[in-house]
Coordinates of C-alpha atoms in Angstrom, one line a residue:
V315 CA -0.4 77.9 -21.2
I316 CA -0.9 81.6 -21.0
A317 CA 2.1 83.6 -22.2
I318 CA 3.3 86.6 -20.3
G319 CA 1.4 89.7 -21.4
Q320 CA -1.6 87.8 -22.8
F321 CA -4.0 89.1 -20.2
A322 CA -6.5 91.7 -21.2
Q323 CA -6.3 95.1 -19.5
S324 CA -9.3 96.1 -17.4
A325 CA -12.3 96.2 -19.7
G326 CA -14.2 98.6 -17.6
F327 CA -17.6 97.0 -17.4
L328 CA -17.9 93.2 -17.8
T329 CA -21.2 91.5 -18.4
Y330 CA -21.9 88.0 -17.3
D331 CA -21.8 86.9 -20.9
K332 CA -18.3 88.4 -21.5
V333 CA -17.1 86.8 -18.3
E334 CA -18.4 83.4 -19.2
A335 CA -16.9 83.6 -22.6
M336 CA -13.5 84.7 -21.2
I337 CA -13.4 81.9 -18.6
K338 CA -14.3 79.3 -21.2
E339 CA -11.8 80.6 -23.8
K340 CA -9.0 80.6 -21.2
G341 CA -10.0 77.2 -19.7
F342 CA -10.2 78.7 -16.2
Y343 CA -12.1 76.6 -13.6
A344 CA -15.2 78.3 -12.2
S345 CA -18.0 76.1 -10.8
N346 CA -20.6 78.6 -12.0
F347 CA -19.3 79.3 -15.5
N348 CA -17.0 76.4 -16.4
P349 CA -17.0 73.5 -14.1
E350 CA -15.0 71.4 -16.7
G351 CA -12.2 74.0 -16.7
T352 CA -8.8 72.7 -15.7
G353 CA -7.2 76.1 -15.0
I354 CA -3.7 76.9 -16.1
K355 CA -0.4 75.3 -15.1
N356 CA 1.0 78.1 -12.9
Q357 CA 4.7 77.9 -11.9
Y358 CA 4.8 79.6 -8.5
K359 CA 7.9 80.7 -6.6
L360 CA 7.6 82.1 -3.1
E361 CA 10.0 84.9 -2.4
V362 CA 10.6 87.3 0.5
F363 CA 11.8 90.8 -0.2
N364 CA 12.3 93.4 2.5
G365 CA 10.5 91.0 4.9
D366 CA 7.4 90.9 2.6
S367 CA 6.2 87.5 1.1
I368 CA 5.3 87.5 -2.6
V369 CA 4.5 84.8 -5.1
I370 CA 6.0 85.0 -8.6
D371 CA 4.1 83.1 -11.3
K372 CA 6.6 82.3 -14.0
T373 CA 3.7 81.1 -16.3
T374 CA 1.9 84.5 -16.4
G375 CA 4.7 86.8 -15.4
L376 CA 2.6 88.2 -12.5
T377 CA 3.8 88.8 -9.0
W378 CA 1.2 88.5 -6.2
Q379 CA 1.0 89.2 -2.5
Q380 CA 1.3 85.9 -0.8
S381 CA -1.2 86.9 1.9
G382 CA -3.1 90.0 0.9
S383 CA -5.1 92.1 3.3
K384 CA -5.5 91.0 6.8
D385 CA -9.1 92.3 7.0
Y386 CA -12.2 92.7 4.8
M387 CA -12.6 96.1 3.2
M388 CA -15.1 97.9 1.0
Y389 CA -14.1 98.6 -2.6
E390 CA -13.1 102.2 -1.9
E391 CA -11.0 101.0 1.1
A392 CA -9.3 98.4 -1.2
Q393 CA -8.2 101.3 -3.5
Q394 CA -6.6 103.0 -0.4
Y395 CA -5.0 99.7 0.7
I396 CA -3.3 99.5 -2.7
E397 CA -2.1 103.2 -2.4
N398 CA -0.7 102.4 1.0
L399 CA 1.2 99.3 -0.4
N400 CA 2.8 101.5 -3.0
Q401 CA 3.7 104.3 -0.6
Q402 CA 5.3 101.7 1.7
K403 CA 7.0 100.0 -1.3
F404 CA 5.7 96.6 -0.3
A405 CA 8.4 94.0 -1.2
G406 CA 10.4 96.9 -2.7
F407 CA 7.9 97.8 -5.4
N408 CA 5.5 100.7 -5.9
D409 CA 3.4 99.4 -8.8
W410 CA 0.9 97.2 -7.0
R411 CA -2.7 97.2 -8.1
L412 CA -6.0 95.3 -7.9
P413 CA -6.0 92.4 -10.3
T414 CA -8.3 92.2 -13.3
L415 CA -10.9 89.5 -13.2
E416 CA -8.9 87.5 -15.7
E417 CA -5.7 87.8 -13.7
A418 CA -7.5 86.7 -10.5
M419 CA -9.2 83.8 -12.2
S420 CA -5.8 82.6 -13.4
L421 CA -5.2 81.7 -9.7
M422 CA -8.3 79.5 -9.5
E423 CA -7.6 75.8 -9.1
P424 CA -10.1 73.1 -10.1
N425 CA -9.4 71.2 -6.9
I426 CA -9.4 72.4 -3.2
E427 CA -6.0 72.9 -1.6
S428 CA -5.8 74.1 2.0
G429 CA -9.6 74.5 2.1
L430 CA -9.7 76.8 -1.0
Y431 CA -9.6 76.6 -4.8
I432 CA -6.2 78.3 -4.9
D433 CA -2.7 76.8 -4.6
A434 CA -1.4 76.3 -1.1
V435 CA 1.5 78.6 -1.7
F436 CA -1.0 81.4 -1.0
D437 CA -2.4 82.3 2.5
N438 CA -5.9 80.8 2.8
K439 CA -7.4 83.6 4.8
Q440 CA -8.3 85.6 1.6
Q441 CA -11.3 83.6 0.5
W442 CA -12.9 86.3 -1.6
I443 CA -10.9 89.1 -3.3
W444 CA -11.8 92.3 -5.2
T445 CA -10.9 92.8 -8.8
V446 CA -10.6 96.1 -10.6
D447 CA -13.2 95.1 -13.2
K448 CA -16.7 96.5 -12.7
Y449 CA -20.1 95.1 -13.5
S450 CA -21.9 98.4 -13.0
P451 CA -21.0 101.8 -11.6
S452 CA -21.9 100.4 -8.1
G453 CA -20.8 96.8 -8.6
A454 CA -17.4 95.1 -9.0
W455 CA -16.3 91.5 -9.8
V456 CA -15.2 89.3 -6.9
V457 CA -13.3 86.0 -7.1
D458 CA -14.4 83.5 -4.5
F459 CA -11.8 80.8 -3.8
Y460 CA -14.0 79.3 -1.1
V461 CA -16.7 78.1 -3.5
G462 CA -14.6 78.3 -6.8
V463 CA -16.6 81.0 -8.5
C464 CA -16.6 84.6 -9.6
F465 CA -19.5 87.0 -9.3
S466 CA -20.4 90.6 -9.3
F467 CA -21.4 92.3 -6.1
R468 CA -22.1 95.8 -4.8
V469 CA -19.0 97.8 -3.8
D470 CA -20.3 98.5 -0.3
P471 CA -19.8 95.0 1.3
S472 CA -16.4 94.0 2.3
F473 CA -14.0 91.4 0.8
F474 CA -10.2 90.9 0.9
V475 CA -7.5 92.3 -1.4
R476 CA -4.7 90.4 -2.9
A477 CA -2.6 92.9 -4.9
V478 CA -0.7 92.1 -8.1
R479 CA 2.0 93.7 -10.2

């Protein structure tokens, strides 16, 4: 079980070797890096604040958007999306951010629920989400709940955002 506060801060640039080592060390499931991974035992609680649905994970201490962005967006647009959430005080908070790769991988389940490798408490529209961690100046890490993997990709295509705090 991961204790609150045991997630690494954004490491800046993460190589494939560093990502594979982190995923295996944490026991996260990823079909490309650790197909034997069992994930962590999250303790989710769905809450609604100010009309906004959030998921509190008592295992990690993180709070997530239940749904995330309605549309795909490029990485730069994802940063603006986060700024807008904070300006609007989504669910009463103004400290939302993109998750680190490690945080996003903590959501990965080793089995499909509601069509994705993520708990059914989350909206299943956000199949692929951006993370704050980069692979290169023009590439960021993405978590793919549809296939159960993470990968690096250029920042100009579009993926979803699921903010965390």
